Structure formats: structure tokens, C-alpha cells
């Protein structure tokens, strides 16, 4: 009898991850998101959250969530197309459409579901998808799973994108260009104007996932794809998430009528999943209103990022070229990144070590993120610790993490 390898190698593979300092471990927080979080009974300054506007712990959003539970209960009971779609979902979709300046918006359970679901609904065998090499995993997975011909282009390199589109110029099928708006691990923006010029030249569609830009950039936090500058003809597919700057959970896609109706009919990640709780939609309407109204949060974020970059420059630390709340400190070696993360935790800071495959090999880093809940003195304390812990001198290796 012929035998395959089976699954007997699972433990060996886990042991190999530990040996290479690539093993991942979850933390259990003992309280809500905020400037400080409680881990193993210790308060730690939290510099690794995507809660950019500090709304995940805002009492106004919590109160709205409670009102939503009183009105709608805790669960939706079914998918949107069965009996799970409520007036609360409808109101949030209308608010998000108005926020992005687009005719329609459609809610998804997560950004991952939205990205995979949109690409699969739009593309199939014979089509083409072109993706920035540093796109989020959900965008890459969506491209691969779609069965369209998949092509990378080098990070933010529009000449490379143009050349790859030239190669399929005579193909009559659909061509979709996919990019993050703000790249989650480097904090740098998509060169949107140049990308759209390439898309127009090749009659391709552009899909922008502005998960890390909405709420943070633009007038009222509208993000990179400002509706006063870009129409649905320019960016037909716009994706945003609700679990980052807006402090709740879920995601949405915004576009014209035909796009949204196509997704309702064809996007498996929408059709075949339970709708988010209506109470969550109520809470998100509140956080969206706060995010638009309280521009001081964005101004404070910019000031925090400048303070950190100025101080890191004086220390000679290797930062990426980011003006966003994402300020990655590139270490290189995964073991050293883990060791520095451990030392920082001992000093009262929570900053995770980001390693391959999340980032390219040789670029392991500390992904430092600012939120509107941070204070200037928090940044100063972090810089003081980094000056000691992340200096060029070797730091002892850490196991696990």
C-alpha cells in the first residue's frame, strides 16, 4: 500500500518555527484597548494598536453599542440575504456612502472577507490582476484565489506596473490593479495619482484598500481617496475597515450602484456569512460621526509622529519613510527584533516584533503605532527606552514570541 506523508510532521514544523524565531504567541489582555493595556497584571504603554483615533475605548461608542443591544439584541441571526439585514445596517451603509462620497456602500464582516470577496466576484479565469508586492495578505489571497492571471509589481513602482500591463495590452478581458492605500507594515502611501494614470492608459480598474488611511488622513478623515478629487470612475473599488481608526469591527466596500449590486449577487464572502450584529452597526455610526467631527485627533496623531521621528533620527534608529501613525523600526534579524520587543516589555511598553512572512525576509521590525490617546510624554519615554535597548550593540536572543 502506498502511503503519503500525512500530517505527522506538524510538530516538527512547529519546532522548526521556534528554532528560527518565527513562532507566534497570542497575548491575553485583561482589559480594554487604550493608551495602556493590562497584560499579566502589569499596565503597559500600548504602541502596537491600530486604534489610531483612540475610539475603541471611547465611552460614547460604548454607550451607542449598549443602545444598539437594547434595540436589536446581540446577534443578527442570518446572512444579509436571508433575514439578517436590518435598518441599522442600512443606516450605516448610507452613512459610509456619504462619508466616502459614493453612491453605495456594502458591509462585510471583516476587511479580509471584503478584499477576498470583491476580487473573486469581479475576476475569474482569463482575467488579470496586478498587485503591489507589499499588499496586505487579504488582497494577495483574493488575487490568487480568483483564478485570474496574477502578476506582482514592485512596491510603489508605477513603471513596473505599466510594463506588466503592456504585456497583456491586447488581451480583451478584465484587468484589475490592486493596492493598499497606506501600507500596513511600512506606513507609506500608494502613489495614487500615478497609479490611476497607468490604470486609465490601459483601461484597467483600480481597487484601493484604505484600511489604514480612513479616519487618519484627509478632510474629516476621509482617507487617501478624497471624493473631492477622485470619483468612482477614477477608483471604482474602495475598501475601508471599521476595526482600526473607527474602533469597532467589520469592513465595507464603496462604489457605484452596479458594483454594489454585483457584490450582493456574486460575492461569496458576503452572501454566505452571518451579518454583523446590528448593535455593532449602531456603535460604528457613532464612531464615524466622532471621527469626522473631532479633527484634533488627526492633528495630535501628526504631532506624535513628528515627535517620534525627530527623536528616532537623533538616536540614529532606522525608520521607514512614513508620515502616518505607523512608524516601523527596522531591525533586520528576527531574533534581535524579538529580543528588543521583550526588553521593551520589561520596561513597560507593548510593541510586537513583526517577522516574515508578514514582512520580507531580512526586514523584521518593531511596528510602532501612535494613537490619539497617547501623550507627548509617552513618546518621550519610548524614545528614551529605545535609545538604550535598540542601540546598535547586540541584544541577547529571545526564544519564542
Tab-separated table of C-alpha atoms in Angstrom:
chain	number	residue	atom	x	y	z
A	1	UNK	CA	0.000	0.000	0.000
A	2	UNK	CA	1.291	3.433	-0.937
A	3	UNK	CA	1.395	5.960	1.885
A	4	UNK	CA	1.572	9.747	1.675
A	5	UNK	CA	3.356	11.996	4.100
A	6	UNK	CA	0.164	12.683	6.039
A	7	UNK	CA	0.170	15.109	8.956
A	8	UNK	CA	2.832	13.510	11.120
A	9	UNK	CA	5.200	16.428	10.547
A	10	UNK	CA	3.070	19.096	12.271
A	11	UNK	CA	5.094	19.124	15.481
A	12	UNK	CA	8.365	19.101	13.568
A	13	UNK	CA	7.262	22.158	11.640
A	14	UNK	CA	6.278	23.930	14.853
A	15	UNK	CA	9.643	23.112	16.387
A	16	UNK	CA	11.339	24.494	13.286
A	17	UNK	CA	9.418	27.776	13.627
A	18	UNK	CA	10.666	28.086	17.213
A	19	UNK	CA	14.225	27.341	16.153
A	20	UNK	CA	14.110	30.116	13.528
A	21	UNK	CA	12.486	32.660	15.885
A	22	UNK	CA	9.329	32.637	13.748
A	23	UNK	CA	6.920	31.104	16.274
A	24	UNK	CA	3.924	33.303	17.100
A	25	UNK	CA	2.276	33.518	20.513
A	26	UNK	CA	-1.024	35.172	21.435
A	27	UNK	CA	-1.364	37.527	24.380
A	28	UNK	CA	-4.411	37.715	26.624
A	29	UNK	CA	-5.184	41.289	27.583
A	30	UNK	CA	-7.021	41.783	30.845
A	31	UNK	CA	-8.813	44.996	29.964
A	32	UNK	CA	-9.977	47.176	27.052
A	33	UNK	CA	-7.916	48.762	24.322
A	34	UNK	CA	-6.426	52.118	25.218
A	35	UNK	CA	-3.282	54.099	25.848
A	36	UNK	CA	-2.387	51.465	28.424
A	37	UNK	CA	-3.335	47.795	28.372
A	38	UNK	CA	-3.139	45.235	31.160
A	39	UNK	CA	-1.030	42.130	30.459
A	40	UNK	CA	-0.312	39.557	33.196
A	41	UNK	CA	-1.390	42.095	35.779
A	42	UNK	CA	1.016	44.776	34.509
A	43	UNK	CA	-0.023	48.023	32.805
A	44	UNK	CA	1.935	48.528	29.579
A	45	UNK	CA	2.015	51.551	27.296
A	46	UNK	CA	0.424	50.233	24.127
A	47	UNK	CA	2.374	51.189	21.000
A	48	UNK	CA	1.167	48.404	18.687
A	49	UNK	CA	-2.573	49.036	18.263
A	50	UNK	CA	-4.400	50.035	15.066
A	51	UNK	CA	-6.891	52.021	17.169
A	52	UNK	CA	-5.450	55.178	15.608
A	53	UNK	CA	-8.102	57.639	16.800
A	54	UNK	CA	-8.418	56.113	20.266
A	55	UNK	CA	-12.098	55.275	19.770
A	56	UNK	CA	-12.083	51.579	20.715
A	57	UNK	CA	-12.466	52.544	24.369
A	58	UNK	CA	-14.486	55.739	23.891
A	59	UNK	CA	-17.481	55.808	26.291
A	60	UNK	CA	-19.718	57.404	23.641
A	61	UNK	CA	-19.153	54.488	21.285
A	62	UNK	CA	-19.727	52.011	24.137
A	63	UNK	CA	-22.980	53.764	25.057
A	64	UNK	CA	-24.142	53.537	21.444
A	65	UNK	CA	-23.288	49.828	21.409
A	66	UNK	CA	-25.435	49.327	24.527
A	67	UNK	CA	-28.320	51.243	22.962
A	68	UNK	CA	-27.972	49.037	19.908
A	69	UNK	CA	-28.153	45.887	22.019
A	70	UNK	CA	-31.271	47.174	23.759
A	71	UNK	CA	-32.875	47.837	20.368
A	72	UNK	CA	-31.568	44.957	18.254
A	73	UNK	CA	-30.222	42.257	20.574
A	74	UNK	CA	-26.777	40.678	20.333
A	75	UNK	CA	-26.894	38.702	17.090
A	76	UNK	CA	-28.250	39.134	13.575
A	77	UNK	CA	-29.399	35.529	13.174
A	78	UNK	CA	-28.624	35.027	9.496
A	79	UNK	CA	-26.912	36.406	6.434
A	80	UNK	CA	-27.901	39.764	4.959
A	81	UNK	CA	-29.796	37.988	2.169
A	82	UNK	CA	-31.863	35.786	4.490
A	83	UNK	CA	-33.141	37.766	7.491
A	84	UNK	CA	-30.013	39.333	8.999
A	85	UNK	CA	-30.122	42.736	7.289
A	86	UNK	CA	-31.702	45.431	9.471
A	87	UNK	CA	-32.419	49.134	9.344
A	88	UNK	CA	-29.259	49.658	11.437
A	89	UNK	CA	-27.126	48.060	8.726
A	90	UNK	CA	-28.915	50.123	6.091
A	91	UNK	CA	-28.308	53.368	8.000
A	92	UNK	CA	-24.606	52.605	8.453
A	93	UNK	CA	-24.180	51.760	4.761
A	94	UNK	CA	-25.829	55.050	3.835
A	95	UNK	CA	-23.560	56.938	6.267
A	96	UNK	CA	-20.454	55.254	4.847
A	97	UNK	CA	-21.543	56.038	1.273
A	98	UNK	CA	-21.957	59.688	2.224
A	99	UNK	CA	-18.612	59.672	4.069
A	100	UNK	CA	-16.753	58.360	1.016
A	101	UNK	CA	-18.787	60.425	-1.464
A	102	UNK	CA	-20.000	57.345	-3.336
A	103	UNK	CA	-23.462	56.175	-4.382
A	104	UNK	CA	-23.482	52.955	-2.336
A	105	UNK	CA	-21.589	51.081	0.370
A	106	UNK	CA	-21.795	47.424	1.401
A	107	UNK	CA	-20.889	45.987	4.810
A	108	UNK	CA	-18.660	42.936	5.272
A	109	UNK	CA	-17.720	41.052	8.421
A	110	UNK	CA	-14.015	41.879	8.110
A	111	UNK	CA	-11.505	43.561	5.854
A	112	UNK	CA	-10.143	40.143	4.918
A	113	UNK	CA	-13.600	38.989	3.825
A	114	UNK	CA	-14.174	42.182	1.844
A	115	UNK	CA	-10.902	42.023	-0.074
A	116	UNK	CA	-11.136	38.351	-0.950
A	117	UNK	CA	-14.847	38.621	-1.708
A	118	UNK	CA	-14.584	41.627	-4.016
A	119	UNK	CA	-11.731	40.312	-6.149
A	120	UNK	CA	-13.408	36.928	-6.531
A	121	UNK	CA	-16.703	38.499	-7.533
A	122	UNK	CA	-15.046	40.638	-10.234
A	123	UNK	CA	-12.421	38.298	-11.737
A	124	UNK	CA	-12.141	34.737	-12.973
A	125	UNK	CA	-10.210	32.583	-15.422
A	126	UNK	CA	-8.901	34.663	-18.328
A	127	UNK	CA	-8.817	37.938	-16.376
A	128	UNK	CA	-5.733	39.689	-14.971
A	129	UNK	CA	-4.910	41.075	-11.537
A	130	UNK	CA	-1.866	43.236	-10.750
A	131	UNK	CA	-0.839	43.671	-7.127
A	132	UNK	CA	1.757	45.700	-5.263
A	133	UNK	CA	4.319	43.295	-3.828
A	134	UNK	CA	3.736	44.625	-0.298
A	135	UNK	CA	-0.062	44.459	-0.368
A	136	UNK	CA	-1.877	43.046	2.645
A	137	UNK	CA	-2.274	39.256	2.721
A	138	UNK	CA	-6.025	39.514	2.149
A	139	UNK	CA	-5.506	41.338	-1.142
A	140	UNK	CA	-2.904	38.829	-2.279
A	141	UNK	CA	-5.084	35.881	-1.297
A	142	UNK	CA	-8.031	37.412	-3.131
A	143	UNK	CA	-5.946	37.684	-6.287
A	144	UNK	CA	-4.630	34.128	-6.067
A	145	UNK	CA	-7.981	32.549	-5.254
A	146	UNK	CA	-9.790	34.392	-8.055
A	147	UNK	CA	-8.125	32.160	-10.710
A	148	UNK	CA	-7.229	35.259	-12.712
A	149	UNK	CA	-3.673	35.532	-14.024
A	150	UNK	CA	-1.741	37.075	-11.116
A	151	UNK	CA	1.193	39.473	-11.510
A	152	UNK	CA	3.227	41.349	-8.905
A	153	UNK	CA	4.581	44.807	-9.467
A	154	UNK	CA	7.416	46.171	-7.360
A	155	UNK	CA	6.404	48.243	-4.368
A	156	UNK	CA	5.042	51.643	-5.481
A	157	UNK	CA	6.825	51.205	-8.833
A	158	UNK	CA	4.478	52.511	-11.498
A	159	UNK	CA	6.960	51.947	-14.327
A	160	UNK	CA	6.989	48.249	-13.439
A	161	UNK	CA	3.177	48.187	-13.302
A	162	UNK	CA	2.975	49.916	-16.670
A	163	UNK	CA	5.370	47.403	-18.204
A	164	UNK	CA	3.390	44.436	-16.883
A	165	UNK	CA	0.163	45.838	-18.257
A	166	UNK	CA	1.901	46.395	-21.605
A	167	UNK	CA	2.494	42.635	-21.751
A	168	UNK	CA	-1.258	41.943	-21.835
A	169	UNK	CA	-2.295	45.054	-23.766
A	170	UNK	CA	-4.084	43.048	-26.469
A	171	UNK	CA	-5.981	40.784	-24.066
A	172	UNK	CA	-9.697	41.679	-24.158
A	173	UNK	CA	-10.540	40.529	-20.626
A	174	UNK	CA	-10.731	42.436	-17.333
A	175	UNK	CA	-7.642	43.970	-15.741
A	176	UNK	CA	-7.714	44.963	-12.061
A	177	UNK	CA	-4.943	46.915	-10.290
A	178	UNK	CA	-4.981	46.357	-6.526
A	179	UNK	CA	-3.119	48.358	-3.897
A	180	UNK	CA	-3.199	49.289	-0.256
A	181	UNK	CA	-3.822	52.986	0.331
A	182	UNK	CA	-1.478	53.204	3.308
A	183	UNK	CA	0.761	50.143	3.557
A	184	UNK	CA	0.254	48.477	6.908
A	185	UNK	CA	3.828	47.405	7.645
A	186	UNK	CA	5.755	50.349	6.164
A	187	UNK	CA	3.293	53.201	6.702
A	188	UNK	CA	3.956	54.718	3.278
A	189	UNK	CA	1.156	55.730	0.872
A	190	UNK	CA	0.197	54.408	-2.525
A	191	UNK	CA	1.250	56.863	-5.312
A	192	UNK	CA	-2.402	57.168	-6.209
A	193	UNK	CA	-2.267	59.773	-8.987
A	194	UNK	CA	0.429	57.848	-10.848
A	195	UNK	CA	-1.380	54.537	-10.360
A	196	UNK	CA	-4.616	55.979	-11.713
A	197	UNK	CA	-2.803	57.391	-14.744
A	198	UNK	CA	-1.476	53.906	-15.513
A	199	UNK	CA	-4.926	52.388	-14.996
A	200	UNK	CA	-6.531	54.886	-17.376
A	201	UNK	CA	-3.880	54.335	-20.039
A	202	UNK	CA	-4.557	50.578	-20.004
A	203	UNK	CA	-8.339	50.735	-19.418
A	204	UNK	CA	-7.923	48.867	-16.139
A	205	UNK	CA	-9.889	49.248	-12.914
A	206	UNK	CA	-8.247	50.375	-9.673
A	207	UNK	CA	-9.111	48.823	-6.304
A	208	UNK	CA	-7.753	50.655	-3.236
A	209	UNK	CA	-7.879	49.224	0.280
A	210	UNK	CA	-7.575	52.302	2.505
A	211	UNK	CA	-7.855	50.358	5.768
A	212	UNK	CA	-5.014	52.254	7.461
A	213	UNK	CA	-5.819	55.643	5.930
A	214	UNK	CA	-9.518	56.158	6.615
A	215	UNK	CA	-10.089	58.188	9.736
A	216	UNK	CA	-6.425	59.196	9.785
A	217	UNK	CA	-5.808	61.180	6.586
A	218	UNK	CA	-7.793	63.732	4.625
A	219	UNK	CA	-10.503	66.232	5.466
A	220	UNK	CA	-12.759	64.722	8.118
A	221	UNK	CA	-10.658	61.550	7.958
A	222	UNK	CA	-11.908	60.577	4.515
A	223	UNK	CA	-8.573	58.935	3.718
A	224	UNK	CA	-6.397	58.796	0.628
A	225	UNK	CA	-9.279	58.587	-1.861
A	226	UNK	CA	-10.743	62.042	-1.233
A	227	UNK	CA	-14.124	62.273	-3.021
A	228	UNK	CA	-13.483	65.932	-3.879
A	229	UNK	CA	-10.594	64.730	-6.074
A	230	UNK	CA	-11.435	61.145	-7.080
A	231	UNK	CA	-14.713	59.781	-8.454
A	232	UNK	CA	-15.883	56.199	-8.854
A	233	UNK	CA	-14.644	56.452	-12.443
A	234	UNK	CA	-11.137	57.059	-11.071
A	235	UNK	CA	-11.264	54.480	-8.252
A	236	UNK	CA	-14.137	52.091	-8.986
A	237	UNK	CA	-13.494	49.929	-5.881
A	238	UNK	CA	-12.787	51.467	-2.469
A	239	UNK	CA	-12.421	49.288	0.630
A	240	UNK	CA	-12.339	50.503	4.220
A	241	UNK	CA	-12.252	48.772	7.589
A	242	UNK	CA	-14.089	49.671	10.770
A	243	UNK	CA	-11.824	47.946	13.307
A	244	UNK	CA	-8.916	50.360	13.061
A	245	UNK	CA	-9.431	54.146	13.242
A	246	UNK	CA	-13.181	53.728	13.819
A	247	UNK	CA	-12.644	51.472	16.827
A	248	UNK	CA	-15.298	48.795	16.203
A	249	UNK	CA	-15.175	45.864	13.751
A	250	UNK	CA	-16.082	44.893	10.215
A	251	UNK	CA	-15.429	46.474	6.824
A	252	UNK	CA	-17.159	47.954	3.806
A	253	UNK	CA	-16.828	48.417	0.072
A	254	UNK	CA	-17.942	51.678	-1.544
A	255	UNK	CA	-18.650	52.233	-5.230
A	256	UNK	CA	-21.358	52.773	-7.789
A	257	UNK	CA	-24.711	51.020	-7.980
A	258	UNK	CA	-23.641	48.312	-10.409
A	259	UNK	CA	-20.591	47.343	-8.331
A	260	UNK	CA	-22.533	47.007	-5.089
A	261	UNK	CA	-25.366	45.059	-6.696
A	262	UNK	CA	-22.821	42.744	-8.331
A	263	UNK	CA	-21.257	42.074	-4.930
A	264	UNK	CA	-24.648	41.370	-3.368
A	265	UNK	CA	-25.295	38.803	-6.098
A	266	UNK	CA	-21.835	37.270	-6.540
A	267	UNK	CA	-19.527	37.907	-3.566
A	268	UNK	CA	-19.442	34.614	-1.674
A	269	UNK	CA	-17.875	36.268	1.379
A	270	UNK	CA	-20.978	38.461	1.581
A	271	UNK	CA	-23.679	36.019	0.504
A	272	UNK	CA	-22.666	33.089	2.684
A	273	UNK	CA	-21.880	34.666	6.065
A	274	UNK	CA	-23.898	35.908	9.010
A	275	UNK	CA	-24.390	39.664	9.115
A	276	UNK	CA	-22.543	41.669	11.774
A	277	UNK	CA	-24.664	42.381	14.877
A	278	UNK	CA	-26.913	45.386	14.342
A	279	UNK	CA	-25.687	46.823	17.650
A	280	UNK	CA	-22.204	46.968	16.152
A	281	UNK	CA	-23.582	48.980	13.239
A	282	UNK	CA	-25.156	51.422	15.707
A	283	UNK	CA	-21.842	51.789	17.565
A	284	UNK	CA	-19.993	52.347	14.286
A	285	UNK	CA	-22.345	55.133	13.252
A	286	UNK	CA	-21.383	56.899	16.473
A	287	UNK	CA	-17.653	56.375	15.977
A	288	UNK	CA	-17.884	57.529	12.357
A	289	UNK	CA	-19.555	60.765	13.456
A	290	UNK	CA	-16.902	61.348	16.135
A	291	UNK	CA	-14.072	60.626	13.697
A	292	UNK	CA	-15.399	63.145	11.207
A	293	UNK	CA	-16.070	65.872	13.776
A	294	UNK	CA	-13.001	65.706	16.016
A	295	UNK	CA	-10.177	66.811	13.778
A	296	UNK	CA	-7.925	67.343	16.819
A	297	UNK	CA	-7.371	63.587	16.870
A	298	UNK	CA	-5.703	63.663	13.441
A	299	UNK	CA	-3.699	66.774	14.331
A	300	UNK	CA	-2.479	65.110	17.523
A	301	UNK	CA	-1.502	61.970	15.601
A	302	UNK	CA	0.594	64.024	13.193
A	303	UNK	CA	2.318	65.787	16.086
A	304	UNK	CA	3.061	62.475	17.817
A	305	UNK	CA	4.528	61.001	14.627
A	306	UNK	CA	6.747	64.068	14.098
A	307	UNK	CA	7.960	63.895	17.708
A	308	UNK	CA	8.805	60.219	17.358
A	309	UNK	CA	10.564	60.617	14.004
A	310	UNK	CA	12.609	63.567	15.197
A	311	UNK	CA	13.704	61.711	18.312
A	312	UNK	CA	14.414	58.466	16.456
A	313	UNK	CA	16.532	60.374	13.952
A	314	UNK	CA	18.628	61.830	16.742
A	315	UNK	CA	19.152	58.306	18.073
A	316	UNK	CA	20.200	57.002	14.655
A	317	UNK	CA	17.338	54.497	14.511
A	318	UNK	CA	16.337	53.038	11.134
A	319	UNK	CA	12.765	54.112	10.351
A	320	UNK	CA	10.855	53.680	7.098
A	321	UNK	CA	9.726	56.768	5.153
A	322	UNK	CA	6.327	57.120	6.822
A	323	UNK	CA	4.331	60.206	7.791
A	324	UNK	CA	1.466	58.078	9.110
A	325	UNK	CA	0.829	56.813	12.673
A	326	UNK	CA	2.657	53.638	11.579
A	327	UNK	CA	6.353	54.140	12.376
A	328	UNK	CA	8.243	50.873	11.762
A	329	UNK	CA	11.682	50.486	13.319
A	330	UNK	CA	13.519	48.053	11.023
A	331	UNK	CA	15.784	45.645	12.921
A	332	UNK	CA	16.533	43.008	10.276
A	333	UNK	CA	17.171	39.825	12.248
A	334	UNK	CA	14.017	38.196	13.710
A	335	UNK	CA	15.778	37.019	16.873
A	336	UNK	CA	17.027	40.521	17.590
A	337	UNK	CA	13.585	42.013	16.914
A	338	UNK	CA	12.083	39.570	19.415
A	339	UNK	CA	14.749	40.345	21.979
A	340	UNK	CA	14.187	44.087	21.733
A	341	UNK	CA	10.422	43.577	21.997
A	342	UNK	CA	10.942	41.531	25.176
A	343	UNK	CA	13.246	44.145	26.672
A	344	UNK	CA	10.746	46.890	25.906
A	345	UNK	CA	8.003	44.914	27.621
A	346	UNK	CA	10.179	44.591	30.693
A	347	UNK	CA	10.468	48.393	30.593
A	348	UNK	CA	6.692	48.886	30.382
A	349	UNK	CA	5.976	49.037	26.621
A	350	UNK	CA	3.939	46.708	24.432
A	351	UNK	CA	5.346	46.613	20.875
A	352	UNK	CA	5.252	43.353	18.956
A	353	UNK	CA	8.046	42.057	16.757
A	354	UNK	CA	6.882	41.720	13.132
A	355	UNK	CA	8.692	38.965	11.232
A	356	UNK	CA	8.438	37.111	7.899
A	357	UNK	CA	6.208	36.192	6.191
A	358	UNK	CA	4.335	39.334	7.322
A	359	UNK	CA	7.299	41.391	6.112
A	360	UNK	CA	10.057	40.428	3.637
A	361	UNK	CA	12.980	38.359	4.847
A	362	UNK	CA	15.695	40.484	6.417
A	363	UNK	CA	13.287	43.301	7.416
A	364	UNK	CA	11.953	42.108	10.785
A	365	UNK	CA	10.878	45.145	12.738
A	366	UNK	CA	9.097	46.760	15.619
A	367	UNK	CA	5.895	48.243	14.213
A	368	UNK	CA	5.448	51.275	16.442
A	369	UNK	CA	1.985	52.807	16.107
A	370	UNK	CA	0.621	56.021	17.585
A	371	UNK	CA	-2.958	56.636	18.667
A	372	UNK	CA	-4.784	59.820	19.580
A	373	UNK	CA	-4.881	58.515	23.159
A	374	UNK	CA	-1.086	58.824	23.510
A	375	UNK	CA	0.593	61.796	25.143
A	376	UNK	CA	3.802	63.514	24.110
A	377	UNK	CA	5.486	62.283	27.287
A	378	UNK	CA	4.604	58.694	26.282
A	379	UNK	CA	6.585	59.162	23.083
A	380	UNK	CA	9.480	60.681	25.027
A	381	UNK	CA	9.516	57.715	27.399
A	382	UNK	CA	9.528	55.294	24.477
A	383	UNK	CA	12.399	57.127	22.782
A	384	UNK	CA	14.398	57.043	25.999
A	385	UNK	CA	13.894	53.286	26.254
A	386	UNK	CA	14.735	52.713	22.592
A	387	UNK	CA	17.927	54.726	22.977
A	388	UNK	CA	19.105	52.131	25.468
A	389	UNK	CA	17.500	48.935	24.216
A	390	UNK	CA	17.583	49.300	20.413
A	391	UNK	CA	21.110	50.685	20.126
A	392	UNK	CA	23.480	49.069	17.603
A	393	UNK	CA	25.019	46.948	20.363
A	394	UNK	CA	23.927	43.274	20.276
A	395	UNK	CA	20.934	42.252	22.372
A	396	UNK	CA	20.706	38.725	23.715
A	397	UNK	CA	18.481	36.418	21.662
A	398	UNK	CA	14.981	35.559	22.859
A	399	UNK	CA	13.213	32.260	22.319
A	400	UNK	CA	9.581	32.223	21.158
A	401	UNK	CA	7.459	35.353	20.895
